[in-house]
Structure formats: C-alpha cells, structure tokens
C-alpha positions as semicolon CSV with decimal commas, in nm:
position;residue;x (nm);y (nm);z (nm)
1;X;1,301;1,132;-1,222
2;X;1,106;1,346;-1,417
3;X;0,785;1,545;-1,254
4;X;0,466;1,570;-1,406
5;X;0,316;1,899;-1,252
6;X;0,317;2,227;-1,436
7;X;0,625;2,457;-1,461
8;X;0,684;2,715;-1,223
9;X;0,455;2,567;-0,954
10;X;0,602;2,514;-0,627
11;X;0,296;2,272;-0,496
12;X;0,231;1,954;-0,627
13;X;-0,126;1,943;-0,680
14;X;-0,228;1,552;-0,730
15;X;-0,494;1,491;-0,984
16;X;-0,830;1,322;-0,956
17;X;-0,696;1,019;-1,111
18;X;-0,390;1,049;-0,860
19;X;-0,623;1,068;-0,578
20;X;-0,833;0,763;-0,635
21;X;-0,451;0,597;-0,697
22;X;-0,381;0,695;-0,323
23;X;-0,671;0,598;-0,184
24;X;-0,652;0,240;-0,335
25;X;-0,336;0,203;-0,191
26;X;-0,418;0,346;0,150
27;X;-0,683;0,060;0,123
28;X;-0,414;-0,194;0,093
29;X;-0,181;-0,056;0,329
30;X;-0,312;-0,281;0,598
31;X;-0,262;-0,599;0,389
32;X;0,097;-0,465;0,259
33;X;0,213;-0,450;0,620
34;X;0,081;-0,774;0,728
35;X;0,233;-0,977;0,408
36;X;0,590;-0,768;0,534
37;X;0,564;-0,851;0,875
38;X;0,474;-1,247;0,788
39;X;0,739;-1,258;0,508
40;X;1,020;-1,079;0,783
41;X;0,947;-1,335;1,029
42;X;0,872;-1,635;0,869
43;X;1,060;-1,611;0,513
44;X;1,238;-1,944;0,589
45;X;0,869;-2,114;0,637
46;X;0,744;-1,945;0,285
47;X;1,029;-2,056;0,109
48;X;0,982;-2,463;0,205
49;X;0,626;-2,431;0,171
50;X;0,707;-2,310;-0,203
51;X;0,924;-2,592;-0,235
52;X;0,702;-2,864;-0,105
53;X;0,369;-2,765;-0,148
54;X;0,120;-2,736;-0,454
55;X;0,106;-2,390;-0,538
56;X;0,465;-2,438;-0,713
57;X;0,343;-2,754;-0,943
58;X;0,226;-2,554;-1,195
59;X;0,272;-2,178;-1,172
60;X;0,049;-2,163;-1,561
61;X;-0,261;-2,394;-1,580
62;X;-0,181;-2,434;-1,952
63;X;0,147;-2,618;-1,841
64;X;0,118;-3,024;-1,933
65;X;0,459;-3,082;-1,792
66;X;0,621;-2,837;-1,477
67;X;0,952;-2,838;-1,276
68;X;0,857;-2,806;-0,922
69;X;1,177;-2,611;-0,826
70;X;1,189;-2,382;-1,077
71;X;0,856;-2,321;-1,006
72;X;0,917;-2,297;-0,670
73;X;1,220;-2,040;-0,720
74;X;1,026;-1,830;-0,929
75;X;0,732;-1,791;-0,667
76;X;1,049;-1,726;-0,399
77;X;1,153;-1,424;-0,616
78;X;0,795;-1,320;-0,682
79;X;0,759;-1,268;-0,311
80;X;1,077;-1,082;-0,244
81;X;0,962;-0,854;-0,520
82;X;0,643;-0,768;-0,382
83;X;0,778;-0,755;-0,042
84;X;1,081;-0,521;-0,160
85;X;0,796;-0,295;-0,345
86;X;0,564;-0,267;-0,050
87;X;0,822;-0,231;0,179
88;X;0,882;0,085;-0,082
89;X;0,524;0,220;-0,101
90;X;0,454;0,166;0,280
91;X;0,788;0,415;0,348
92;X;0,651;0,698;0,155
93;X;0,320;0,604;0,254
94;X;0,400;0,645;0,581
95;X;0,641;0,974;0,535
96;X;0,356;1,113;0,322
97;X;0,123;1,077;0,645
98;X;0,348;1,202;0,874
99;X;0,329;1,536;0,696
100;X;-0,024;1,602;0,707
101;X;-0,027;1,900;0,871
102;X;-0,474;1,897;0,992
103;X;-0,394;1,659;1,310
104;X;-0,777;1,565;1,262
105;X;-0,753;1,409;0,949
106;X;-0,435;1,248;1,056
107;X;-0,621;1,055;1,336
108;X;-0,877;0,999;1,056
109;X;-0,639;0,834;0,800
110;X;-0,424;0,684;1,083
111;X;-0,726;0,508;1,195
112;X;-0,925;0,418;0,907
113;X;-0,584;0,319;0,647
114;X;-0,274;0,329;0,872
115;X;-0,445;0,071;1,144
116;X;-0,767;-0,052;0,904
117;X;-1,046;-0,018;1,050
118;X;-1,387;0,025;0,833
119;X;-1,545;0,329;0,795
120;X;-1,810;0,272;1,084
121;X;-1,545;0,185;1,295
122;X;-1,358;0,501;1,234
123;X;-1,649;0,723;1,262
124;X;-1,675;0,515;1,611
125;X;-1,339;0,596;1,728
126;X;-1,326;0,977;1,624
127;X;-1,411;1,221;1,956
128;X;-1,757;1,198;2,073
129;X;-2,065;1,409;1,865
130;X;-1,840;1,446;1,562
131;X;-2,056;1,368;1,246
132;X;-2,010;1,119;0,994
133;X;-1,978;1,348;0,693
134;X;-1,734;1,546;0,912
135;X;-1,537;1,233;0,961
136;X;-1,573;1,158;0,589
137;X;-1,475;1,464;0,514
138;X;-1,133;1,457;0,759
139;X;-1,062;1,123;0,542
140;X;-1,093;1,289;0,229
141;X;-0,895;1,561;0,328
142;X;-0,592;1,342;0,431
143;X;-0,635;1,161;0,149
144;X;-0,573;1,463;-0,098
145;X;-0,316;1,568;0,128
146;X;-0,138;1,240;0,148
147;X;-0,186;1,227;-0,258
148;X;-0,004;1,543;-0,288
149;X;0,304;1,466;-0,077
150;X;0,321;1,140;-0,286
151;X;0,300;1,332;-0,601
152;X;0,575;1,566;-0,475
153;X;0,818;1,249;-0,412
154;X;0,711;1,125;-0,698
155;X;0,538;0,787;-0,576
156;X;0,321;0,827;-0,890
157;X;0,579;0,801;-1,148
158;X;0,719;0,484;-0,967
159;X;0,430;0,266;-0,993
160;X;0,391;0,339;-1,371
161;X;0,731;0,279;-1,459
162;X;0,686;-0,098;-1,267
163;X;0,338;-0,163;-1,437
C-alpha cells in the first residue's frame, strides 16, 4: 500500500479534500451500521425478497427482456459487497475514533456521527452552558483528527482503488 504524505514526515496530515472525504462518511456511518445490522440478522429475508419481489425484474430500465434470478443473484452479491465494504470502513472508522486523544471532541463525534444525532441535538446533549461554536468547533476537531488516523491507515487510498 503505498502512502501519499510527504517523505520524512512521521504525521499524517489529511488534506482538505481528505477531510470533507471523512466527514461524508462520518455522515453515513449511522446508515452503514443500520444496513449491517439488518443484513446480519435478516440476510435470509433479503435474499427471498430479491428473488420474489420487483426490484430484481429488471436491474437496467433499458432491458426489454430480464431473467429474474440472475437478476436476483446479482442484487444478492451487490449487497454482500456493500455490506463486506462498510463492515470495512465502519472498523477503521471506529479504530480511528477510538484514538482521538481531546475526550471532548470524542463525545462530540461519538454523539453527532457514531450515534447520529443532528447538530442541534448534539449541541443539546454536550454539558450544560457550552456554546454552539464551541461544540462546532469540538466536531471539527475530531473530524480532522479522525481524518488523520484514517490517512495514516490508509482508508483514503482504499476507497479510490474501489471507485
């Protein structure tokens, strides 16, 4: 795996564009967790439902003529890829949290990504007479940190190679 950050440096430092890339996906962490916890426990379900329902008629509009269970085994394998790659991202995700070293912006990012609240709502559940741009801050800060502990296990170069 080859890393991207200068030579001789001994801290990743995640770019702008790296940043924004970790706080998209800290926005769909909540959704990542609940497809893995739905496709875990009811994979049997998904995979009948795929079979006999619609959605595996016609997997391209532009298709006159499908096979239902082909279509239906491709959408299977579509959602055990997706599930295998968030089951990826939430890991280092989740390690990448665990080492943020402020334990404010840790509660921050734990409640505002990790358990998905909106912003309001996190601002609500921080300690009493903290402000919001202090709160906002806290997020950004675990965000940049998170986005650097990614970069460092190289989370980064992963998605680009699959996309």
């Amino acid at each position: 795996m080859a890393m991207v950050w200068g030579q001789g440096e001994l801290f990743a430092i995640a770019s702008k564009e790296e940043i924004q890339q970790t706080e998209f996906y800290l926005g769909k962490y909540k959704s990542m967790t609940l497809f893995m916890t739905d496709f875990e426990n009811y994979e049997r379900e998904m995979k009948q439902v795929a079979i006999d329902g619609e959605v595996a008629r016609r997997i391209d509009q532009e298709d006159l003529h499908a096979d239902k269970t082909a279509n239906a085994v491709i959408l299977i394998e579509k959602q055990k890829w997706v599930y295998n790659q968030y089951r990826k991202y939430k890991l280092m995700i989740d390690r990448a949290h665990s080492q943020i070293l402020d334990d404010d912006a840790k509660e921050a990012i734990d409640i505002r990504f990790i358990k998905g609240y909106s912003r309001k709502e996190t601002i609500m559940f921080m300690r009493r007479g903290v402000a919001h741009s202090t709160v906002d801050r806290r997020i950004d800060d675990g965000i940049v940190s998170i986005a650097n502990t990614l970069k460092l296990s190289g989370f980064f170069e992963e998605i680009s190679e699959k996309f």
